[in-house]
mmCIF file of C-alpha atoms in Angstrom:
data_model
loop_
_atom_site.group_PDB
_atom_site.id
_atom_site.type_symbol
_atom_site.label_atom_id
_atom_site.label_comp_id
_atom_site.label_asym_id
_atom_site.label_seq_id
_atom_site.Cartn_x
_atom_site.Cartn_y
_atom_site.Cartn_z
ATOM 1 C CA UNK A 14 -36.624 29.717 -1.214
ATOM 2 C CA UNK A 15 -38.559 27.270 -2.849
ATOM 3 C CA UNK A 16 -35.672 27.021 -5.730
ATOM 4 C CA UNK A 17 -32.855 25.650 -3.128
ATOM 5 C CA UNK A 18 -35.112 23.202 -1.503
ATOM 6 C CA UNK A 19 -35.587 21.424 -4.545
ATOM 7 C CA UNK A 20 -31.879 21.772 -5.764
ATOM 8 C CA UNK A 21 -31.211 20.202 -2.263
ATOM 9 C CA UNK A 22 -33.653 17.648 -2.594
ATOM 10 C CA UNK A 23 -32.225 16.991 -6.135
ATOM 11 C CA UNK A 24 -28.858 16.403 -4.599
ATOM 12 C CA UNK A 25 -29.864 14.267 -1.772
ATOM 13 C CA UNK A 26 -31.746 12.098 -4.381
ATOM 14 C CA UNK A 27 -28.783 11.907 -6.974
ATOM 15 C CA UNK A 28 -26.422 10.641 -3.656
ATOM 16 C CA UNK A 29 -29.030 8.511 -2.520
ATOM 17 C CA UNK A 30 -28.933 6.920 -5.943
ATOM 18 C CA UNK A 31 -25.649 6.422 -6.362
ATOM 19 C CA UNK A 32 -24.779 5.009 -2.968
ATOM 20 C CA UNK A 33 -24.365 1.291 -2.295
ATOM 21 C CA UNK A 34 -24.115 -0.864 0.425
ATOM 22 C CA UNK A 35 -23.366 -4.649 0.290
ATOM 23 C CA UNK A 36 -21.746 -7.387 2.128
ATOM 24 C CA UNK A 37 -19.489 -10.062 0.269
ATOM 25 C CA UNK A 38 -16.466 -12.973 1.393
ATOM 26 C CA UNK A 39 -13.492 -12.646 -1.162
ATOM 27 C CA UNK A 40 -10.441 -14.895 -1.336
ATOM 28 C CA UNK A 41 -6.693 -13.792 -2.446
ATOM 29 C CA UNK A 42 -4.440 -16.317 -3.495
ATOM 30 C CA UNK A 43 -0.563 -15.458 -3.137
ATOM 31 C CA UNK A 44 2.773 -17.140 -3.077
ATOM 32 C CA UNK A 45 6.085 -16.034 -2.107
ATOM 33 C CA UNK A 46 9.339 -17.166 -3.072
ATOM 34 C CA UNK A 47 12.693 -16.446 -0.846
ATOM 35 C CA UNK A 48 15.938 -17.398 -3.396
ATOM 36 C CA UNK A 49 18.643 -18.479 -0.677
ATOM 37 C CA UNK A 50 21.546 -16.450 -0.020
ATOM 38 C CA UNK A 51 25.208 -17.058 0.713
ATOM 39 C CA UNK A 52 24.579 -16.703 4.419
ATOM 40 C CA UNK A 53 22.610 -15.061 7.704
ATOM 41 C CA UNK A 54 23.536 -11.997 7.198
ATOM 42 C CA UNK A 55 23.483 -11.792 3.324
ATOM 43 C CA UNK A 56 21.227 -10.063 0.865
ATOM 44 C CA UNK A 57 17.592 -11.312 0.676
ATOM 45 C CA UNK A 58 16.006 -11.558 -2.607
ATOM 46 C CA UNK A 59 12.103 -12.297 -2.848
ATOM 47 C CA UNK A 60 9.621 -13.184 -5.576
ATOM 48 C CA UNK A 61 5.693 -12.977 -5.151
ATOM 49 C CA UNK A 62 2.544 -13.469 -7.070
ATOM 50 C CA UNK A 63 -1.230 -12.808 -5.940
ATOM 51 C CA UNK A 64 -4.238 -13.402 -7.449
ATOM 52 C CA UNK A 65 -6.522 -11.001 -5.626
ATOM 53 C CA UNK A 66 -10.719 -11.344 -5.557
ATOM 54 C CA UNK A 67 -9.694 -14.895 -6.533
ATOM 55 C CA UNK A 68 -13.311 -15.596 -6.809
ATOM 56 C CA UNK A 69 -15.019 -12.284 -8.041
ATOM 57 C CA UNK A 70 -16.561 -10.885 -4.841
ATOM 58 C CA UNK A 71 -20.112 -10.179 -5.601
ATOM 59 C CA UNK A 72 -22.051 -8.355 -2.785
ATOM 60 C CA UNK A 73 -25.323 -9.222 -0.977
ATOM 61 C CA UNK A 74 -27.652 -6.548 -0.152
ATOM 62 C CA UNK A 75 -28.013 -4.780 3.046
ATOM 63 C CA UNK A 76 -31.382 -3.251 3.569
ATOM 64 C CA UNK A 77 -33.223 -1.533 0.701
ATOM 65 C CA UNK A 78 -29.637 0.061 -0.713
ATOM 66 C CA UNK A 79 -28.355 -1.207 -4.200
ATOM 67 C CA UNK A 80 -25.613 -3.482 -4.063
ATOM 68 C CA UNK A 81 -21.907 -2.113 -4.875
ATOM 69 C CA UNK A 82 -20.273 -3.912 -8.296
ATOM 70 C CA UNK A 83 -18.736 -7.215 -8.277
ATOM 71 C CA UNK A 84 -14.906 -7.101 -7.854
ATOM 72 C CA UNK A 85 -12.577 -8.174 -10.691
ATOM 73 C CA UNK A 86 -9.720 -10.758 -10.580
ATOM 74 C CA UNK A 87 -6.281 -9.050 -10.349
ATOM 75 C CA UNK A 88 -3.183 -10.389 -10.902
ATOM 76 C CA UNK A 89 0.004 -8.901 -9.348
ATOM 77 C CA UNK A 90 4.077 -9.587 -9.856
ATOM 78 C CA UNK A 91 6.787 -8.192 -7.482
ATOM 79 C CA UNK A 92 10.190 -7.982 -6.651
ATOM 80 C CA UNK A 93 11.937 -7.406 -3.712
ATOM 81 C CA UNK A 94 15.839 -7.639 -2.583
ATOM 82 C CA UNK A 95 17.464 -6.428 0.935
ATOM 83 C CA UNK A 96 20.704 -5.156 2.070
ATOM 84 C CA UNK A 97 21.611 -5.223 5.646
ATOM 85 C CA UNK A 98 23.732 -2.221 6.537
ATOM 86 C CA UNK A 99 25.717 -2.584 10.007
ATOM 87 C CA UNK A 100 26.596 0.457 12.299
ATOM 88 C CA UNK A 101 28.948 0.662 14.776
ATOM 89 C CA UNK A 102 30.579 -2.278 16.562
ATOM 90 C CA UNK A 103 29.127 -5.864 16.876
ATOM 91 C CA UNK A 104 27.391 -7.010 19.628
ATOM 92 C CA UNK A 105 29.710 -8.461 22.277
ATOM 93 C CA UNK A 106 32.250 -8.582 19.889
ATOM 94 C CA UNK A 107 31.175 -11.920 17.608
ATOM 95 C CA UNK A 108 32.601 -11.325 13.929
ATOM 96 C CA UNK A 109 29.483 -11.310 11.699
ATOM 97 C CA UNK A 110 26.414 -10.651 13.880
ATOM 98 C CA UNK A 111 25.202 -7.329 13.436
ATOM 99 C CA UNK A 112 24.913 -4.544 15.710
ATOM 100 C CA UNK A 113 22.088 -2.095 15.500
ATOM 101 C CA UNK A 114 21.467 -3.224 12.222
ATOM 102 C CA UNK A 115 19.925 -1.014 8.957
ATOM 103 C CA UNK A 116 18.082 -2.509 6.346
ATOM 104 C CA UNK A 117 18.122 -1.070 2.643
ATOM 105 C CA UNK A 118 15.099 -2.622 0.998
ATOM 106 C CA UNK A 119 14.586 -2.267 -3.333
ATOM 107 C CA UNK A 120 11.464 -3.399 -4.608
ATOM 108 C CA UNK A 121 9.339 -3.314 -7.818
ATOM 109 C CA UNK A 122 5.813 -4.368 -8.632
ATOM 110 C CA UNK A 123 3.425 -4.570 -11.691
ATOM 111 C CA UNK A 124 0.034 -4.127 -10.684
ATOM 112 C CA UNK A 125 -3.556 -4.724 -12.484
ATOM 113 C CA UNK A 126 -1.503 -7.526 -15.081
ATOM 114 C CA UNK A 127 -3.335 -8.466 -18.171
ATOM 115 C CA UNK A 128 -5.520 -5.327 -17.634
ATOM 116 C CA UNK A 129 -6.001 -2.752 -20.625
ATOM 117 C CA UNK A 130 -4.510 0.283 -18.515
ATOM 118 C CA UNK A 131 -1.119 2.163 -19.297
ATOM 119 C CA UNK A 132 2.137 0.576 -18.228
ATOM 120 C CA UNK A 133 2.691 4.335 -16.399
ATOM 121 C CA UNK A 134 -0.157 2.812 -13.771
ATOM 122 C CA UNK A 135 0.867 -1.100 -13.463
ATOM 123 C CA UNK A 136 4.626 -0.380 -12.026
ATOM 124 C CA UNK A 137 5.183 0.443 -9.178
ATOM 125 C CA UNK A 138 9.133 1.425 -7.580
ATOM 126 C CA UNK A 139 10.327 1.896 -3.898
ATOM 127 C CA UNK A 140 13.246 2.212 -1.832
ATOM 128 C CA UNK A 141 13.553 2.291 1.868
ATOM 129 C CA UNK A 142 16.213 2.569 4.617
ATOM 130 C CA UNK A 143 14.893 1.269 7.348
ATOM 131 C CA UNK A 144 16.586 1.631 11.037
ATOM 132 C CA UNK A 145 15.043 -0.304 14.354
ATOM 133 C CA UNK A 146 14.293 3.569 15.786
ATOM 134 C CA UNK A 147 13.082 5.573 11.864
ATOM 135 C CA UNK A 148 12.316 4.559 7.980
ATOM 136 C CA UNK A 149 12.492 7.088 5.127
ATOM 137 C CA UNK A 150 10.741 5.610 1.708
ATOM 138 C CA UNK A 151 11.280 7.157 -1.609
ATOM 139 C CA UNK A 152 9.329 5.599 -4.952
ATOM 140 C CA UNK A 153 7.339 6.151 -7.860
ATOM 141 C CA UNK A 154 3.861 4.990 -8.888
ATOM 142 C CA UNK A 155 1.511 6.161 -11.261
ATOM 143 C CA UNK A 156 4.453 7.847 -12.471
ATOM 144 C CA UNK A 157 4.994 10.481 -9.904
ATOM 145 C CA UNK A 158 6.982 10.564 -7.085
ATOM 146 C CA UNK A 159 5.680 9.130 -3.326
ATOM 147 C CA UNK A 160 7.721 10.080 -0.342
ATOM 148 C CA UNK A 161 6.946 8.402 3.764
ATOM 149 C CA UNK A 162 9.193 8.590 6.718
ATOM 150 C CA UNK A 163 8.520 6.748 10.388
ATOM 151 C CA UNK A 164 9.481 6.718 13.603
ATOM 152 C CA UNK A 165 9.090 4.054 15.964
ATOM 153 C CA UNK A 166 10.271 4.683 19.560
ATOM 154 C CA UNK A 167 9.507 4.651 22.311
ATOM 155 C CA UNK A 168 8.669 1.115 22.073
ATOM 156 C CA UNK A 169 5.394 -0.489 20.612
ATOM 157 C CA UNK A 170 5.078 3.496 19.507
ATOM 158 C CA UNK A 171 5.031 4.481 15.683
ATOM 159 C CA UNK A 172 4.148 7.573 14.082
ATOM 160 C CA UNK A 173 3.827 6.989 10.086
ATOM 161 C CA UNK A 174 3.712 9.549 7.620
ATOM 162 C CA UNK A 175 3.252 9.514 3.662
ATOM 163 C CA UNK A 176 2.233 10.972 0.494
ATOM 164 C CA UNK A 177 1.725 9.837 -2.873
ATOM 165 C CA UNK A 178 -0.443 10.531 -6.258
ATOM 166 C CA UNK A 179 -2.908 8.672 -8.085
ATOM 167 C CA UNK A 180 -3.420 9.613 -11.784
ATOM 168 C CA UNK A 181 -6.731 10.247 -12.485
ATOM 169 C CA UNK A 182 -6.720 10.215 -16.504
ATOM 170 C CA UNK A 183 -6.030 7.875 -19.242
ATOM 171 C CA UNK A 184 -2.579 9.046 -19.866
ATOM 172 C CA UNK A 185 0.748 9.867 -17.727
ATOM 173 C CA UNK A 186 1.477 13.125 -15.952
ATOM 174 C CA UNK A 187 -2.753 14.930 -17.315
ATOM 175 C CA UNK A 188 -4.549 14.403 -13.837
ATOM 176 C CA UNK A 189 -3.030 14.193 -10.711
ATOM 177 C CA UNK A 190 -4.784 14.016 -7.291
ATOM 178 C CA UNK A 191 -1.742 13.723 -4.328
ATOM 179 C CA UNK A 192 -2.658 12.168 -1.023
ATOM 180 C CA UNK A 193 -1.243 12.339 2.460
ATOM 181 C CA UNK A 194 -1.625 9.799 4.808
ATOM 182 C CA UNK A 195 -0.651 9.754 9.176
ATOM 183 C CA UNK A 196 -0.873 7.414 11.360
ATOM 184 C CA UNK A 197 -0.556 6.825 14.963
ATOM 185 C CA UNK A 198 -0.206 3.419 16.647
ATOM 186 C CA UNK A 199 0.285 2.963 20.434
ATOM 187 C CA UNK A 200 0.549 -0.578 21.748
ATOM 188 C CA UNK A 201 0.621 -2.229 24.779
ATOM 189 C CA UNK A 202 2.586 -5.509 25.932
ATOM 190 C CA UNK A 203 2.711 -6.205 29.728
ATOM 191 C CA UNK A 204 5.258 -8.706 29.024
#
């Protein structure tokens, strides 16, 4: 009928409208600070900073679209430490090299710094074991609770999987949307 052509023409128009498509070069600046340890096979502790869309990325226009918003300086903190976790026996018997080795990594990072948003959506937690064959990740950001496991064999092979939430309103734990992520990578070395 004549009534849903126009509501479909009416919706066509109001996505047309609110589309935007733009090129633009944008520059992070980061640093990253490694505190030394007592020795090779210590804990790790690491500091970072970034400045992200150092130079507020503005967009050119493609075509006849409308050009997307300039991007926003954001400033980032984090935190990281690592604990190696040994398995089994060393190799060839050496005191103090590692065999298959595991990796317990702890981090925290505030996001979106100097930004009037809740505190809830700034930190960031995460924990992950992390084995040379599988990884299982347990955190928290925007206050809820993100999960991912991996496995990586056979080699170059690695088979990702995650979920997490973002919240959608002003305040903590009102507007959830969860995503779910999986990836597949296959690589190839001839050497």
């Amino acid at each position: 009928t004549l009534d849903d052509e126009a509501f479909s023409r009416d919706i066509a128009t109001h996505l047309r409208n609110q589309s935007s498509l733009g090129w633009g070069i944008g520059f992070d600046l980061g640093t990253l600070l490694k505190i030394p340890t007592a020795g090779k096979n210590s804990n790790t502790v690491q500091l970072a900073a970034t400045v992200r869309d150092f130079v507020h990325t503005t967009f050119r226009p493609v075509g006849s679209a409308s050009t997307p918003p300039p991007n926003n300086q954001s400033y980032n903190l984090g935190a990281a430490m690592q604990f190696p976790l040994s398995f089994g026996k060393t190799r060839g018997g050496r005191k103090g090299e590692l065999a298959k080795s595991s990796v317990l990594n702890i981090s925290a990072d505030f996001h979106h710094l100097l930004e009037n948003i809740g505190a809830h959506k700034q930190l960031r937690l995460g924990m992950e074991l992390r084995h040379p064959v599988f990884g299982v990740r347990l955190g928290a950001q925007h206050g809820y609770p993100t999960f991912g496991a991996s496995i990586e064999f056979p080699p170059h092979t690695r088979l990702h999987f995650a979920t997490y939430a973002v919240e959608l309103g002003d305040a903590i734990w009102t507007n959830q949307q969860r995503w779910y992520q999986v990836q597949l990578t296959i690589g190839f070395n001839p050497l």
